[in-house]
Amino acid sequence: MSHSRRLSLEPAIDSTSRRFRDSLTLQRHDDDVNKPDFRELDLGSPVSTLTPRVSSSSAAATPTSSSGSSGSVSGKPSVTSQMVKSHSGEISRSAMPTTTTRNLKPGHRRSSSTGTPLIFSGSSFYSGASQSSGATSAVSPSPTVLPAGNICPSAHQRLASLYLRLGEAENARRHLCFSGQCPDQADLQRLQTLEKHLRRCWEARKIGDWRTAVKETDAAIANGADSSPQLVACKAEALLRLNQIEESEFCLSCIPRLDHHQSQAKLFGMVAEAYVLCIQAQVDMALGRFENGVIKAERASMLDQTNPELVSVLNNVKMVAKARSRGNELFSSGRYSEASVAYGDGLKYDGSNSVLYCNRAACWYKLGLWEKSVEDCNQALKIHSGYIKALLRRAASYGKLGRWEDAVRDYEFVRRELPGDSEVAESLERAKTALSQESKSLGFNNEVEAVSSLDKFKNSVSLPGVSVFHFKSSSNRQCEEISPYVNTLCLRYPLVHFFMVDVEESLALAKAESIRKVPTFKMYKNGDKVKEMICPSHQFLEDSIKHFLL
């Protein structure tokens, strides 16, 4: 074609690169420009791609007064100059008019593709990259949606690194192993390690090996997936199944916040965001936040409507919440027996809900079934150790059963957790008073009793319950160190008989009992010797006493 021009353009690399713009050139023959029918393309005008020929010495461009020719000018500099100023990153391949204003910025590329892959844009990417080294659990980098087009290898590399931090192995592999590029070996190693830990998490979850799940999740996060909400949720789920509810809740509170990042990545067959909400719902239920649990389970189900596990969780959560609500209504109206049935119905759907066990224990207490109340409180505390309400209800039930020592132990624990609670303090004092009166009525002493003769020793051994004999020597340093602690144990366990034998004053008794080293402790229960300890530690001595009291 006689009036044509030649365009030469280096292959596009990074759209934000200055080298790309510098390499963009437009050549033409001066002879062609001087021909009467020559027209040059206006790459900046949204109205017409044909503009009058302008000589190289034309004046500065002046905008037209037409409102429909936004961006076009009556005169303009050479095409080469115009192209350098253009930020589109591409050259129009035809003279077709466009109906929209081209207002493209560096880093944005226009394409005929209708897809919208994830890619960082200009400053957005570098802003995220600059924060990545110091990313915290509160704010983490996330991809930005940009118009589709050919993505340069370096962008794929950066996206792969980002997805590794997000714990999205499939997306990371797609960008890292993009056709025609050599993957970074360090990132490839990280990807393979992440995939290994995710696979082991999946296997551990299927068989209920929750300790292994915690271990593998920690390993995946340490490998670099430190901004992955779904991996944190996986650890929280494992802790929940191990009945470490407070630890699970704390774990969820550390989930990274990803602004504007909506990923369709999956974990354990669930959309990642739905999985996180599912675990949050179950932790809320375990802590008695039933309404919040239902809301989160519903949101999770909406995000992944076809997943059977999410459907099952939503159904169970709704049924448990309904049973708890019904039980509370019946309890408030004084219908304790029916309330216990309602709470039991909820336990059919969630047999590990400590709140339902504790509520049913309250029903048994009101009905005078204190043994059953203790059993349900024990079950609640087995699931949720440190559950204050369950400890208080068990202590009250112990009091009704006359088990004052057990009641004092529970009240003391709650007192340490709630030092400012006056009601707990009063209950503890009442339990201690009752225990002291019981000890006196049974003939127990609140001090260590000395034994010096063999006959008295035999009589003391035959006493009912637990008896502890401390064989000591006043000249032995270890005996002097542990004696005050024995006095403390005597006050702490008033239902236990404590005796002291000085081997220097009672040589015959020491010889009869074959005492060769002091301090020596012998324990008897209902006349039978159950344990002998030589130079025990304080903790071991107390643990042994508690063991034989049960």
Coordinates of C-alpha atoms in Angstrom, one line a residue:
M1 CA 0.0 0.0 0.0
S2 CA 1.6 3.3 -1.2
H3 CA 0.4 5.4 1.8
S4 CA 1.3 3.1 4.6
R5 CA 3.6 3.4 7.6
R6 CA 5.7 0.9 9.3
L7 CA 5.1 0.2 13.0
S8 CA 7.7 -1.5 15.1
L9 CA 7.1 -2.5 18.7
E10 CA 9.2 -4.6 21.0
P11 CA 7.4 -7.5 22.7
A12 CA 5.6 -6.2 25.8
I13 CA 7.2 -6.9 29.1
D14 CA 6.3 -5.2 32.3
S15 CA 3.8 -2.4 31.6
T16 CA 5.2 -0.3 34.4
S17 CA 8.7 -0.5 33.0
R18 CA 10.4 2.6 31.6
R19 CA 12.3 0.4 29.3
F20 CA 9.0 -0.6 27.6
R21 CA 8.1 3.0 26.9
D22 CA 11.6 3.9 25.7
S23 CA 11.6 0.9 23.2
L24 CA 8.3 2.0 21.6
T25 CA 9.0 3.7 18.3
L26 CA 6.9 4.8 15.3
Q27 CA 8.6 5.3 11.9
R28 CA 7.4 6.9 8.7
H29 CA 8.7 8.1 5.4
D30 CA 8.9 11.8 5.0
D31 CA 8.0 11.4 1.4
D32 CA 4.7 9.8 2.4
V33 CA 3.9 12.7 4.8
N34 CA 4.1 15.2 2.0
K35 CA 1.6 13.3 -0.2
P36 CA -1.9 15.0 -0.4
D37 CA -4.0 12.1 0.7
F38 CA -1.8 11.1 3.7
R39 CA -3.5 10.8 7.1
E40 CA -1.9 9.9 10.4
L41 CA -3.7 8.1 13.2
D42 CA -4.6 10.0 16.3
L43 CA -4.1 7.4 19.1
G44 CA -5.4 9.7 21.8
S45 CA -8.8 10.8 20.3
P46 CA -11.9 8.8 21.3
V47 CA -13.9 10.2 18.4
S48 CA -12.0 10.0 15.2
T49 CA -8.8 8.1 14.4
L50 CA -8.2 10.4 11.3
T51 CA -6.8 13.9 11.8
P52 CA -5.5 16.5 9.4
R53 CA -1.8 16.2 8.5
V54 CA 0.3 18.5 10.7
S55 CA 3.7 19.7 9.7
S56 CA 6.6 19.2 12.0
S57 CA 6.6 22.9 12.8
S58 CA 3.0 23.1 13.9
A59 CA 2.1 25.2 16.9
A60 CA 1.1 23.8 20.3
A61 CA -2.1 21.8 20.3
T62 CA -5.3 23.6 21.3
P63 CA -8.4 21.7 22.5
T64 CA -11.5 22.0 20.3
S65 CA -14.7 23.5 21.6
S66 CA -16.7 20.4 20.7
S67 CA -18.0 18.5 23.7
G68 CA -18.1 15.3 21.8
S69 CA -14.4 15.4 20.9
S70 CA -13.0 15.0 24.4
G71 CA -9.3 14.7 24.3
S72 CA -8.9 15.6 20.6
V73 CA -7.0 18.7 19.5
S74 CA -6.9 20.9 16.5
G75 CA -3.2 20.5 16.1
K76 CA -0.8 18.1 17.8
P77 CA 2.8 17.1 17.8
S78 CA 4.4 14.3 15.8
V79 CA 3.1 10.8 16.2
T80 CA 6.3 9.7 17.8
S81 CA 5.9 12.3 20.5
Q82 CA 2.3 11.3 21.0
M83 CA 3.1 7.7 21.5
V84 CA 5.7 8.4 24.1
K85 CA 3.1 10.3 26.1
S86 CA 0.5 7.5 25.8
H87 CA 0.2 5.3 28.8
S88 CA -1.9 2.6 27.2
G89 CA 0.9 0.2 26.6
E90 CA -0.4 -0.9 23.2
I91 CA -1.0 0.5 19.7
S92 CA -4.4 0.3 18.0
R93 CA -4.4 -2.2 15.2
S94 CA -7.2 -0.7 13.2
A95 CA -8.8 2.7 12.6
M96 CA -12.0 1.7 14.3
P97 CA -13.5 4.5 16.4
T98 CA -14.1 4.0 20.2
T99 CA -16.9 5.3 22.3
T100 CA -15.1 5.6 25.6
T101 CA -12.4 7.9 26.8
R102 CA -8.9 6.3 27.0
N103 CA -7.6 7.3 30.4
L104 CA -5.2 4.6 31.0
K105 CA -2.4 4.8 33.6
P106 CA 1.0 3.2 33.7
G107 CA 0.8 -0.5 34.5
H108 CA -2.7 -0.9 32.9
R109 CA -3.0 -2.7 29.6
R110 CA -6.1 -2.8 27.4
S111 CA -7.0 -6.1 25.9
S112 CA -9.9 -7.7 23.9
S113 CA -10.0 -10.5 26.4
T114 CA -13.1 -10.6 28.7
G115 CA -11.4 -12.4 31.5
T116 CA -10.3 -10.7 34.7
P117 CA -7.3 -12.5 36.2
L118 CA -5.7 -11.4 39.4
I119 CA -2.7 -9.1 39.1
F120 CA -1.1 -6.3 41.0
S121 CA -1.4 -2.8 39.4
G122 CA 1.2 -0.2 39.4
S123 CA 1.7 1.3 42.9
S124 CA -0.8 -1.1 44.4
F125 CA 1.4 -4.0 43.9
Y126 CA 4.5 -2.3 45.1
S127 CA 2.7 -1.0 48.1
G128 CA 1.7 -4.6 49.0
A129 CA 5.2 -5.8 48.3
S130 CA 6.7 -3.2 50.5
Q131 CA 4.5 -4.3 53.4
S132 CA 5.0 -8.0 52.8
S133 CA 8.2 -8.2 54.8
G134 CA 6.5 -6.6 57.8
A135 CA 3.0 -8.1 57.4
T136 CA 1.2 -8.8 60.6
S137 CA -1.8 -10.9 61.5
A138 CA -3.9 -7.8 61.3
V139 CA -3.3 -6.7 57.7
S140 CA -1.9 -8.9 54.9
P141 CA -1.4 -8.3 51.2
S142 CA -4.0 -9.5 48.8
P143 CA -4.3 -9.5 45.0
T144 CA -6.1 -6.7 43.0
V145 CA -8.3 -7.4 40.0
L146 CA -7.1 -5.7 36.8
P147 CA -8.2 -6.0 33.2
A148 CA -7.0 -9.1 31.5
G149 CA -4.1 -9.4 29.1
N150 CA -0.7 -10.9 28.7
I151 CA 1.1 -10.9 32.1
C152 CA 4.8 -10.6 32.1
P153 CA 6.9 -13.4 33.8
S154 CA 7.9 -11.2 36.7
A155 CA 4.3 -10.5 37.5
H156 CA 3.6 -14.2 37.5
Q157 CA 6.6 -14.7 39.9
R158 CA 5.3 -12.0 42.3
L159 CA 1.8 -13.5 42.2
A160 CA 3.1 -16.9 42.9
S161 CA 5.0 -15.6 46.0
L162 CA 1.9 -13.8 47.2
Y163 CA -0.3 -16.9 46.8
L164 CA 2.3 -18.9 48.8
R165 CA 1.9 -16.5 51.7
L166 CA -1.9 -16.9 51.4
G167 CA -1.5 -20.7 51.6
E168 CA -3.2 -21.1 48.2
A169 CA -1.0 -23.8 46.7
E170 CA -3.0 -24.4 43.5
N171 CA -3.0 -20.7 42.5
A172 CA 0.7 -20.4 43.4
R173 CA 1.6 -23.4 41.2
R174 CA -0.5 -22.0 38.3
H175 CA 1.6 -18.8 38.3
L176 CA 4.9 -20.3 39.3
C177 CA 4.8 -22.9 36.6
F178 CA 3.4 -20.6 34.0
S179 CA 4.1 -21.8 30.4
G180 CA 7.3 -20.6 29.0
Q181 CA 9.0 -19.4 32.2
C182 CA 11.5 -21.0 34.5
P183 CA 10.2 -21.1 38.1
D184 CA 12.2 -19.7 40.9
Q185 CA 13.8 -22.7 42.7
A186 CA 13.3 -21.2 46.2
D187 CA 9.6 -20.5 45.6
L188 CA 9.2 -23.9 44.0
Q189 CA 10.7 -25.6 47.1
R190 CA 8.3 -23.6 49.3
L191 CA 5.4 -24.6 47.1
Q192 CA 6.3 -28.3 47.3
T193 CA 6.7 -28.1 51.1
L194 CA 3.3 -26.3 51.4
E195 CA 1.6 -28.9 49.4
K196 CA 3.2 -31.6 51.5
H197 CA 1.9 -30.1 54.8
L198 CA -1.6 -29.4 53.3
R199 CA -1.8 -33.1 52.2
R200 CA -0.8 -34.3 55.7
C201 CA -3.4 -31.9 57.3
W202 CA -6.0 -33.4 55.0
E203 CA -5.1 -37.0 56.0
A204 CA -4.9 -36.1 59.7
R205 CA -8.3 -34.4 59.6
K206 CA -9.9 -37.4 57.9
I207 CA -8.9 -39.8 60.7
G208 CA -9.3 -37.3 63.5
D209 CA -5.6 -37.1 64.4
W210 CA -5.9 -33.5 65.6
R211 CA -2.5 -33.3 67.2
T212 CA -0.9 -34.1 63.9
A213 CA -3.2 -31.5 62.3
V214 CA -1.9 -28.8 64.7
K215 CA 1.7 -29.8 64.0
E216 CA 1.3 -29.8 60.2
T217 CA -0.6 -26.5 60.2
D218 CA 2.2 -24.8 62.3
A219 CA 4.7 -26.2 59.8
A220 CA 2.9 -24.8 56.8
I221 CA 2.6 -21.4 58.4
A222 CA 6.3 -21.5 59.4
N223 CA 7.1 -22.4 55.8
G224 CA 5.8 -19.0 54.7
A225 CA 2.0 -19.2 54.5
D226 CA 1.8 -16.7 57.3
S227 CA -1.1 -14.7 55.8
S228 CA -3.5 -17.7 55.3
P229 CA -6.8 -17.4 57.1
Q230 CA -7.8 -21.0 56.2
L231 CA -4.6 -22.4 57.7
V232 CA -5.2 -20.5 61.0
A233 CA -8.8 -21.8 61.0
C234 CA -7.5 -25.3 60.4
K235 CA -5.4 -25.1 63.6
A236 CA -8.3 -23.6 65.5
E237 CA -10.5 -26.5 64.4
A238 CA -7.9 -29.0 65.6
L239 CA -7.6 -27.2 69.0
L240 CA -11.4 -27.2 69.3
R241 CA -11.5 -31.0 68.7
L242 CA -8.9 -31.4 71.4
N243 CA -11.2 -29.5 73.9
Q244 CA -8.8 -26.5 74.0
I245 CA -11.6 -24.0 73.5
E246 CA -9.9 -20.9 74.8
E247 CA -6.8 -21.6 72.7
S248 CA -9.0 -22.2 69.6
E249 CA -10.8 -18.9 70.2
F250 CA -7.5 -17.0 70.5
C251 CA -6.2 -18.7 67.4
L252 CA -9.2 -17.4 65.4
S253 CA -8.6 -13.9 66.8
C254 CA -5.3 -13.9 65.0
I255 CA -6.7 -14.6 61.5
P256 CA -5.1 -12.2 59.0
R257 CA -7.4 -9.6 57.6
L258 CA -7.3 -9.5 53.8
D259 CA -8.9 -6.4 52.4
H260 CA -10.6 -6.7 49.1
H261 CA -9.5 -10.3 48.6
Q262 CA -12.2 -12.8 47.7
S263 CA -10.6 -16.1 46.8
Q264 CA -12.3 -19.2 45.5
A265 CA -9.5 -21.3 46.7
K266 CA -10.6 -24.4 48.5
L267 CA -9.4 -26.3 51.6
F268 CA -10.7 -29.8 52.5
G269 CA -13.2 -29.5 49.7
M270 CA -14.7 -26.2 51.0
V271 CA -14.3 -22.7 49.7
A272 CA -11.6 -21.2 52.0
E273 CA -13.8 -18.3 53.3
A274 CA -16.7 -20.6 54.0
Y275 CA -14.4 -23.0 55.9
V276 CA -13.2 -20.2 58.1
L277 CA -16.7 -19.1 58.9
C278 CA -17.7 -22.7 59.6
I279 CA -15.0 -23.1 62.2
Q280 CA -15.8 -19.7 63.7
A281 CA -19.5 -20.8 64.0
Q282 CA -18.5 -24.0 65.9
V283 CA -16.2 -22.1 68.3
D284 CA -19.0 -19.6 69.0
M285 CA -21.4 -22.6 69.8
A286 CA -18.8 -24.1 72.1
L287 CA -18.6 -20.9 74.0
G288 CA -22.4 -20.4 74.3
R289 CA -22.7 -17.7 71.6
F290 CA -25.4 -19.5 69.8
E291 CA -26.9 -16.7 67.8
N292 CA -23.5 -15.7 66.4
G293 CA -22.8 -19.3 65.6
V294 CA -26.0 -19.6 63.5
I295 CA -25.3 -16.4 61.6
K296 CA -21.8 -17.5 60.7
A297 CA -22.9 -21.0 59.7
E298 CA -25.6 -19.5 57.4
R299 CA -23.0 -17.3 55.8
A300 CA -20.7 -20.2 55.2
S301 CA -23.4 -22.2 53.6
M302 CA -24.3 -19.4 51.3
L303 CA -20.7 -19.1 50.1
D304 CA -20.5 -22.8 49.3
Q305 CA -24.1 -24.1 48.9
T306 CA -23.2 -27.5 47.5
N307 CA -20.8 -28.7 50.2
P308 CA -22.4 -31.4 52.3
E309 CA -20.2 -30.8 55.3
L310 CA -21.3 -27.2 55.5
V311 CA -24.9 -28.2 55.1
S312 CA -24.5 -30.7 58.0
V313 CA -22.9 -28.1 60.2
L314 CA -25.6 -25.6 59.6
N315 CA -28.3 -28.1 60.4
N316 CA -26.6 -29.2 63.6
V317 CA -26.0 -25.6 64.7
K318 CA -29.6 -24.6 64.1
M319 CA -30.9 -27.7 66.0
V320 CA -28.6 -27.1 69.0
A321 CA -29.5 -23.4 69.2
K322 CA -33.2 -24.3 69.0
A323 CA -32.9 -26.9 71.8
R324 CA -31.0 -24.5 74.0
S325 CA -33.6 -21.8 73.5
R326 CA -36.4 -24.2 74.2
G327 CA -34.7 -25.5 77.3
N328 CA -34.1 -22.0 78.6
E329 CA -37.8 -21.2 78.2
L330 CA -38.9 -24.3 80.1
F331 CA -36.3 -23.7 82.9
S332 CA -37.5 -20.1 83.3
S333 CA -41.0 -21.3 83.8
G334 CA -40.0 -23.9 86.4
R335 CA -40.5 -27.0 84.2
Y336 CA -37.1 -28.4 85.1
S337 CA -37.8 -32.0 84.0
E338 CA -38.9 -30.9 80.5
A339 CA -36.0 -28.5 80.3
S340 CA -33.6 -31.4 80.9
V341 CA -35.1 -33.3 78.0
A342 CA -34.8 -30.3 75.7
Y343 CA -31.1 -29.9 76.6
G344 CA -30.7 -33.6 76.0
D345 CA -32.2 -33.2 72.5
G346 CA -29.6 -30.6 71.7
L347 CA -26.8 -33.0 72.8
K348 CA -27.9 -35.5 70.2
Y349 CA -26.8 -33.1 67.5
D350 CA -23.7 -31.9 69.4
G351 CA -22.4 -34.3 72.0
S352 CA -19.5 -32.1 72.9
N353 CA -21.3 -28.9 73.8
S354 CA -20.3 -28.1 77.4
V355 CA -23.0 -25.4 77.7
L356 CA -25.8 -27.9 77.2
Y357 CA -24.3 -30.3 79.8
C358 CA -24.0 -27.4 82.3
N359 CA -27.6 -26.3 81.7
R360 CA -28.9 -29.8 82.2
A361 CA -26.8 -30.0 85.4
A362 CA -28.8 -27.0 86.6
C363 CA -32.0 -28.9 85.9
W364 CA -30.8 -31.9 87.9
Y365 CA -29.8 -29.7 90.8
K366 CA -33.3 -28.1 90.9
L367 CA -34.8 -31.6 90.9
G368 CA -32.6 -32.7 93.8
L369 CA -30.7 -35.2 91.6
W370 CA -27.3 -34.0 92.8
E371 CA -25.3 -37.0 91.7
K372 CA -26.6 -36.5 88.1
S373 CA -25.8 -32.8 88.4
V374 CA -22.2 -33.7 89.4
E375 CA -21.9 -36.1 86.4
D376 CA -23.1 -33.5 83.9
C377 CA -20.7 -30.9 85.4
N378 CA -17.9 -33.4 85.1
Q379 CA -18.7 -33.9 81.5
A380 CA -18.8 -30.2 80.8
L381 CA -15.5 -29.7 82.5
K382 CA -14.0 -32.5 80.6
I383 CA -14.9 -30.7 77.4
H384 CA -14.2 -27.2 78.6
S385 CA -11.7 -27.2 81.5
G386 CA -12.0 -24.1 83.6
Y387 CA -15.7 -23.5 82.8
I388 CA -16.6 -21.3 85.7
K389 CA -20.3 -21.9 85.7
A390 CA -19.8 -25.7 85.7
L391 CA -17.4 -25.5 88.6
L392 CA -19.8 -23.4 90.6
R393 CA -22.7 -25.8 89.9
R394 CA -20.6 -28.8 90.8
A395 CA -19.4 -27.2 94.0
A396 CA -23.1 -26.5 95.0
S397 CA -24.0 -30.1 94.2
Y398 CA -21.0 -31.3 96.3
G399 CA -22.3 -29.3 99.2
K400 CA -25.8 -30.9 98.9
L401 CA -24.1 -34.3 98.9
G402 CA -22.0 -33.4 102.0
R403 CA -18.8 -33.6 100.1
W404 CA -17.4 -30.4 101.6
E405 CA -13.8 -31.1 100.8
D406 CA -14.6 -31.4 97.0
A407 CA -16.8 -28.3 97.3
V408 CA -14.0 -26.3 98.9
R409 CA -11.6 -27.3 96.2
D410 CA -13.9 -26.1 93.4
Y411 CA -14.7 -22.9 95.2
E412 CA -11.0 -22.2 95.8
F413 CA -10.4 -22.6 92.1
V414 CA -13.2 -20.2 91.2
R415 CA -12.0 -17.8 93.9
R416 CA -8.6 -17.6 92.2
E417 CA -10.2 -16.9 88.8
L418 CA -12.7 -14.4 90.2
P419 CA -11.0 -12.7 93.2
G420 CA -13.4 -9.8 93.4
D421 CA -16.6 -11.9 93.4
S422 CA -18.2 -11.6 96.9
E423 CA -20.7 -14.4 96.4
V424 CA -17.9 -16.9 95.6
A425 CA -16.0 -15.7 98.6
E426 CA -19.1 -16.3 100.9
S427 CA -19.7 -19.7 99.4
L428 CA -16.1 -20.7 100.0
E429 CA -16.3 -19.6 103.6
R430 CA -19.5 -21.5 104.2
A431 CA -18.0 -24.7 102.7
K432 CA -14.9 -24.3 104.8
T433 CA -16.9 -23.9 108.0
A434 CA -19.0 -27.0 107.1
L435 CA -15.8 -29.0 106.4
S436 CA -14.3 -27.9 109.7
Q437 CA -17.4 -28.9 111.6
E438 CA -17.5 -32.3 109.8
S439 CA -13.8 -32.9 110.7
K440 CA -14.5 -32.3 114.4
S441 CA -17.5 -34.5 114.5
L442 CA -15.5 -37.3 112.9
G443 CA -12.6 -36.9 115.4
F444 CA -10.1 -35.5 112.9
N445 CA -7.4 -33.1 114.1
N446 CA -6.2 -30.0 112.4
E447 CA -2.6 -30.7 113.4
V448 CA 0.0 -33.5 113.0
E449 CA -0.3 -36.0 115.9
A450 CA 2.9 -37.5 117.4
V451 CA 3.2 -41.3 117.7
S452 CA 5.9 -42.7 120.0
S453 CA 4.8 -46.3 120.8
L454 CA 4.2 -49.4 118.7
D455 CA 0.7 -49.9 120.1
K456 CA -0.4 -46.4 119.3
F457 CA 1.0 -46.8 115.8
K458 CA -1.1 -49.9 115.3
N459 CA -4.2 -48.2 116.5
S460 CA -3.6 -45.2 114.2
V461 CA -3.0 -47.5 111.2
S462 CA -6.4 -49.1 111.7
L463 CA -8.3 -45.9 111.5
P464 CA -10.8 -45.6 108.6
G465 CA -9.8 -43.4 105.6
V466 CA -6.4 -42.3 104.7
S467 CA -3.5 -42.0 107.2
V468 CA -0.1 -40.5 106.5
F469 CA 2.9 -41.3 108.8
H470 CA 6.0 -39.1 108.6
F471 CA 9.1 -40.7 110.0
K472 CA 11.6 -38.0 110.7
S473 CA 14.7 -37.0 112.7
S474 CA 15.0 -33.6 114.4
S475 CA 18.7 -33.5 113.4
N476 CA 18.0 -34.1 109.7
R477 CA 17.9 -31.0 107.5
Q478 CA 15.6 -32.5 104.9
C479 CA 13.1 -33.4 107.6
E480 CA 13.1 -29.9 109.0
E481 CA 12.5 -28.5 105.5
I482 CA 9.5 -30.7 104.7
S483 CA 7.8 -30.6 108.2
P484 CA 6.2 -27.2 107.7
Y485 CA 4.7 -28.4 104.4
V486 CA 3.3 -31.5 106.1
N487 CA 1.5 -29.1 108.6
T488 CA 0.1 -27.2 105.6
L489 CA -1.2 -30.5 104.0
C490 CA -2.8 -31.3 107.4
L491 CA -4.9 -28.1 107.2
R492 CA -5.6 -28.5 103.5
Y493 CA -6.8 -32.1 103.8
P494 CA -8.7 -32.3 107.1
L495 CA -10.2 -35.7 106.2
V496 CA -6.7 -37.2 106.2
H497 CA -5.0 -38.4 109.4
F498 CA -1.4 -37.1 109.7
F499 CA 1.0 -38.6 112.2
M500 CA 4.7 -37.9 113.0
V501 CA 7.2 -40.5 114.3
D502 CA 10.6 -39.3 115.6
V503 CA 13.0 -42.2 114.9
E504 CA 15.5 -41.0 117.5
E505 CA 12.9 -41.1 120.2
S506 CA 11.1 -44.2 119.0
L507 CA 13.9 -46.5 118.0
A508 CA 11.9 -49.7 118.5
L509 CA 9.1 -48.4 116.3
A510 CA 11.6 -47.3 113.6
K511 CA 13.2 -50.7 113.7
A512 CA 9.9 -52.5 113.5
E513 CA 8.9 -50.5 110.4
S514 CA 12.4 -51.0 108.8
I515 CA 13.1 -47.3 108.6
R516 CA 16.6 -46.8 107.2
K517 CA 16.5 -43.3 105.8
V518 CA 14.5 -40.1 106.7
P519 CA 12.3 -38.5 105.8
T520 CA 10.1 -41.5 105.0
F521 CA 6.4 -41.4 104.4
K522 CA 4.0 -44.3 104.7
M523 CA 0.4 -44.1 103.6
Y524 CA -2.4 -46.4 104.8
K525 CA -6.0 -46.6 103.6
N526 CA -8.5 -48.4 105.8
G527 CA -5.7 -50.3 107.6
D528 CA -3.8 -51.4 104.5
K529 CA -0.5 -49.9 103.4
V530 CA -0.8 -48.4 100.0
K531 CA 2.4 -46.4 99.4
E532 CA 5.8 -45.7 100.8
M533 CA 8.0 -42.7 99.8
I534 CA 11.5 -41.8 100.7
C535 CA 12.5 -38.1 100.5
P536 CA 9.6 -37.2 98.2
S537 CA 9.1 -33.7 96.6
H538 CA 6.3 -31.5 97.9
Q539 CA 4.2 -32.0 94.8
F540 CA 4.7 -35.7 94.6
L541 CA 3.6 -36.1 98.3
E542 CA 0.4 -34.0 97.8
D543 CA -0.4 -35.8 94.5
S544 CA -0.2 -39.2 96.3
I545 CA -2.5 -38.0 99.0
K546 CA -5.1 -36.7 96.5
H547 CA -4.8 -40.0 94.5
F548 CA -5.8 -42.1 97.5
L549 CA -8.5 -39.8 98.6
L550 CA -10.5 -40.4 95.4

